[in-house]
Coordinates of C-alpha atoms in Angstrom, one line a residue:
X78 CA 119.0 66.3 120.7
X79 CA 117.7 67.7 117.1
X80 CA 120.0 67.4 113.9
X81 CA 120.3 70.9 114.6
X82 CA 121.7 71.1 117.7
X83 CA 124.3 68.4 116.9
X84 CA 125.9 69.8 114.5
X85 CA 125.2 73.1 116.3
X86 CA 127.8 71.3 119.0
X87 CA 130.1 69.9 116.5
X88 CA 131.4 72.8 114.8
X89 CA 134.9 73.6 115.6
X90 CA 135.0 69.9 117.3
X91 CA 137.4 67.0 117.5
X92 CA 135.0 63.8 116.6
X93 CA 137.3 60.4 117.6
X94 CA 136.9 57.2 115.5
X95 CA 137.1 54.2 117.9
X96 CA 138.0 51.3 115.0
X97 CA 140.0 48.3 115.5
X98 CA 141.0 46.2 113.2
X99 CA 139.8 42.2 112.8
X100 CA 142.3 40.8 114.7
X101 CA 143.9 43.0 117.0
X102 CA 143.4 42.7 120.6
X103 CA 141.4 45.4 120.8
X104 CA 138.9 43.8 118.3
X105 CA 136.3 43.7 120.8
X106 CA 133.3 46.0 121.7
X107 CA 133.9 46.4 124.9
X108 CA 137.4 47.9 124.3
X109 CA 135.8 50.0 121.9
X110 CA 133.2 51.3 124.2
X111 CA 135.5 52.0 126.8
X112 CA 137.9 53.7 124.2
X113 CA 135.2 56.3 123.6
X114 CA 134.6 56.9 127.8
X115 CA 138.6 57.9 127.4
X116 CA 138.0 59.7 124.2
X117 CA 135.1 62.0 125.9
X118 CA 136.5 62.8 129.0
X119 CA 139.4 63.7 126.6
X120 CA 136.9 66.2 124.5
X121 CA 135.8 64.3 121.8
X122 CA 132.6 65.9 120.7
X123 CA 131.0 62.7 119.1
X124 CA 132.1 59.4 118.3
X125 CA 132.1 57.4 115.1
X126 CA 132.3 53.9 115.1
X127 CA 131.9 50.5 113.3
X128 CA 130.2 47.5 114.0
X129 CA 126.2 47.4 115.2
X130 CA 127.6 45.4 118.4
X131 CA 130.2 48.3 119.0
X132 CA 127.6 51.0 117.9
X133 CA 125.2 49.6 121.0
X134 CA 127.6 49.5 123.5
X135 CA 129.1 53.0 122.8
X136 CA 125.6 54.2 123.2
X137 CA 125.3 53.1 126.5
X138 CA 128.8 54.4 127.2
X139 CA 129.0 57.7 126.4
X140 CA 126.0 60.6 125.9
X141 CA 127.9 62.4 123.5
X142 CA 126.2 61.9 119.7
X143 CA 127.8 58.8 117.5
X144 CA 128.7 58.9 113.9
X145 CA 127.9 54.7 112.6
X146 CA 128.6 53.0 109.9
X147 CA 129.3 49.2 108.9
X148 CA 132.2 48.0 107.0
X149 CA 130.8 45.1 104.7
X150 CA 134.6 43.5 102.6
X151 CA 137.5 45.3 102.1
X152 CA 137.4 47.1 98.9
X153 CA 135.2 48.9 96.8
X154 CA 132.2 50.3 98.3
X155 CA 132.2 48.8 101.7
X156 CA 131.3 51.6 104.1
X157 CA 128.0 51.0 105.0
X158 CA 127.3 50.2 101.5
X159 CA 123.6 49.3 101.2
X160 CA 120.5 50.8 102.7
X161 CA 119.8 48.0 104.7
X162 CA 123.0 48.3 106.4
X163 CA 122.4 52.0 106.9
X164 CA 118.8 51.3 108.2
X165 CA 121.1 48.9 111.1
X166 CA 123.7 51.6 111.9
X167 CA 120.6 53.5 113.3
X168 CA 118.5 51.1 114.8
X169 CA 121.7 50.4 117.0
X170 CA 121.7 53.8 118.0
X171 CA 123.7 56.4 115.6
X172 CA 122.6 60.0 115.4
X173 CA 124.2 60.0 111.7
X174 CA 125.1 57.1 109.4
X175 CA 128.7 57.3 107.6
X176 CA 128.4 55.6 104.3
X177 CA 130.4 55.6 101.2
X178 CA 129.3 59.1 99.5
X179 CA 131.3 58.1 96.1
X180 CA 130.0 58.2 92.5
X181 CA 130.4 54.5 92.5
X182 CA 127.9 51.6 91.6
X183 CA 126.2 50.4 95.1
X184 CA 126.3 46.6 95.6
X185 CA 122.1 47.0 96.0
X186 CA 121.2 48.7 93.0
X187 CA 120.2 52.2 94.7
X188 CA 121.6 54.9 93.5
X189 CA 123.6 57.4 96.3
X190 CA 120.2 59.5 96.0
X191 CA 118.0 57.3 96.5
X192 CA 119.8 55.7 99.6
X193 CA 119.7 58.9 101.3
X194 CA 115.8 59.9 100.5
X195 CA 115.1 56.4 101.8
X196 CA 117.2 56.9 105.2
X197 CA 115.6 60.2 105.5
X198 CA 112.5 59.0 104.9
X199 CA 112.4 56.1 107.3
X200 CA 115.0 57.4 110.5
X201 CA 115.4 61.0 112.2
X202 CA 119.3 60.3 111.3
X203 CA 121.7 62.6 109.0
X204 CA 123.4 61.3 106.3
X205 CA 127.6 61.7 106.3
X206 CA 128.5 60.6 103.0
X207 CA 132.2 59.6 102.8
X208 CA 133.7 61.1 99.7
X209 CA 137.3 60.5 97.5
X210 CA 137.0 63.8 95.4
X211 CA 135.6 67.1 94.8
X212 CA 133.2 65.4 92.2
X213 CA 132.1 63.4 95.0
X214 CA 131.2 65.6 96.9
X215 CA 129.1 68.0 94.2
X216 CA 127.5 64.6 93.7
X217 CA 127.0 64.0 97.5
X218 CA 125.7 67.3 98.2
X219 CA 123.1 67.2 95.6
X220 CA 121.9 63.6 96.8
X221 CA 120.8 65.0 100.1
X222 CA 123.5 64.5 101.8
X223 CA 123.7 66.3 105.6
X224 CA 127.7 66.0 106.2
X225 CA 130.6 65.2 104.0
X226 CA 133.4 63.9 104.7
X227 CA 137.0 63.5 103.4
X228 CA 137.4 60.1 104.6
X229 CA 138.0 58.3 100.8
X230 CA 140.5 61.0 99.4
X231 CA 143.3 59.0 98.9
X232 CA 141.4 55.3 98.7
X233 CA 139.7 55.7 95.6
X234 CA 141.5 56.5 92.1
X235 CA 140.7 59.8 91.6
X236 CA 143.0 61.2 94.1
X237 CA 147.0 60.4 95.3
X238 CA 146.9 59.6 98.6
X239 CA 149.0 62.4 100.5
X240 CA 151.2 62.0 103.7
X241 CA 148.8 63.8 106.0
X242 CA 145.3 64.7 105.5
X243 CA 144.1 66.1 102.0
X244 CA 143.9 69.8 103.0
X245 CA 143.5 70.9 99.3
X246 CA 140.7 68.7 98.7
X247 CA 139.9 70.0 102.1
X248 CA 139.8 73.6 101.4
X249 CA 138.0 72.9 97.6
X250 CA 134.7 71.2 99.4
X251 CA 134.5 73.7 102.2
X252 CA 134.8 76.3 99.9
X253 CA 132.1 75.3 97.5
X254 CA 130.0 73.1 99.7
X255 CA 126.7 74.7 101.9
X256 CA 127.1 71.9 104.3
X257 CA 129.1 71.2 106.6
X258 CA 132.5 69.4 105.3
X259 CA 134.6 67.4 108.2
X260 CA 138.1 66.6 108.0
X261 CA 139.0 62.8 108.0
X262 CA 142.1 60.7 106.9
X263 CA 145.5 60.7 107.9
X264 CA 144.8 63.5 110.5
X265 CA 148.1 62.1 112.9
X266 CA 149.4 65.3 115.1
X267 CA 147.4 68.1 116.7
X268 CA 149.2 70.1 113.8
X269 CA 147.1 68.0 111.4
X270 CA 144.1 69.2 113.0
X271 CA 144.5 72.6 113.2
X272 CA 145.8 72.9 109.6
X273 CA 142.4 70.9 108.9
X274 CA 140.3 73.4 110.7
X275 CA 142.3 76.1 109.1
X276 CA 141.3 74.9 105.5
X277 CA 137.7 75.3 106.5
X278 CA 136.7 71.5 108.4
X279 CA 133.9 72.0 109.9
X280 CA 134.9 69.0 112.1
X281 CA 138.0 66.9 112.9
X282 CA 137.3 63.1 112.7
X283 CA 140.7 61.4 114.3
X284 CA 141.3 58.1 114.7
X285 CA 144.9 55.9 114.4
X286 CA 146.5 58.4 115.8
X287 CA 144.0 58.6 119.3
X288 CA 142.5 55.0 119.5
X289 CA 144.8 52.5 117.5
X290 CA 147.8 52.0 119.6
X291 CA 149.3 48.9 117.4
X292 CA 149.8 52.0 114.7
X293 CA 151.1 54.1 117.4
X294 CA 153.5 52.2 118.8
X295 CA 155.0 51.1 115.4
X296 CA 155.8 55.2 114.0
X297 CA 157.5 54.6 117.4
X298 CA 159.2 51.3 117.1
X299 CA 160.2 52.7 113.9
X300 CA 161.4 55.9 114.5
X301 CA 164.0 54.3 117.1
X302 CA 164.9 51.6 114.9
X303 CA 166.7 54.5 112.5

């Protein structure tokens, strides 16, 4: 399927993050691979994903096309955070690499720009470039950048991290973007979602509140505990 055609597909689309924590019980790729089976016959349009060893698997799972990245540490810039890494996510069979779109210094010396030319350059992939703020995603946009997503808002100090999704961030990059801006972070009811779509996301990404039941179960656990 073209780059064209995908995100033809994806407009208007839920997109499901199958992600577990190191860890968890559900740490493995297999879980993960049959967590996106669930997640399709459910509707997901695409899949995103981390790990290369999850990122195979998925691909022989499911047809539908996978979002990749790689989370290298904890902090910082750690989605899919250096070309090499990116150059991975595809060889293990992503239609678009997810790495951290932020103004930020990369731990390889490349700027943002010059990661994407060089992904363009050497894969048919697109680029999402996971951004924390407007400026982000200006800066994103005019790096090359095919997608951008709110993933960061929140996670990096430019903005407070709100109780739900960032829907006037949201609204801002839709609004001033000419590519297409997908919805990610904190996105935990259906109401989320369609306030997201609302503000102008091209895309819904959802994850905790679809594939991470440990999360789940504690609002849950919680919410009877009062």
């Amino acid at each position: 399927m073209r780059n064209s055609e995908i995100l033809k597909d994806l407009r208007g689309r839920l997109v499901v993050s199958c992600q577990a924590y190191p860890g968890e019980p559900l740490r493995d790729p297999r879980a993960m691979a049959l967590m996106a089976q669930a997640a399709v016959e459910g509707g997901a349009a695409a899949i995103r994903a981390q790990g290369l060893d999850d990122i195979r698997l998925i691909r022989k799972a499911v047809t539908v096309p996978q979002i990749g990245l790689l989370k290298v540490g904890l902090s910082g810039v750690f989605i899919t955070p250096t070309l090499q890494d990116a150059l991975d996510v595809v060889e293990a069979g992503s239609e678009v690499v997810a790495i951290d779109g932020t103004r930020r210094d990369r731990p390889d010396g490349l700027t943002l720009k010059q990661t994407i030319a060089e992904i363009h350059a050497r894969t048919n992939a697109m680029v999402m470039a996971d951004v924390g703020s407007f400026d982000d995603g200006i800066a994103a946009q005019d790096a090359g950048a095919d997608i951008v997503g709110t993933t960061l808002a929140g996670y990096t100090a430019e903005r407070e991290k709100t109780d739900g999704p960032d829907l006037e961030l949201l609204e801002q990059l839709a609004a001033r973007l000419d590519l297409p801006v997908f919805a990610e972070g904190r996105i935990h009811t259906p109401e989320h979602a369609r306030l997201a779509i609302e503000a102008g996301a091209y895309s819904v990404v959802v994850g905790t509140a679809i594939t991470h039941p440990t999360t789940i179960t504690s609002w849950f656990a919680a919410a009877v505990a009062c």
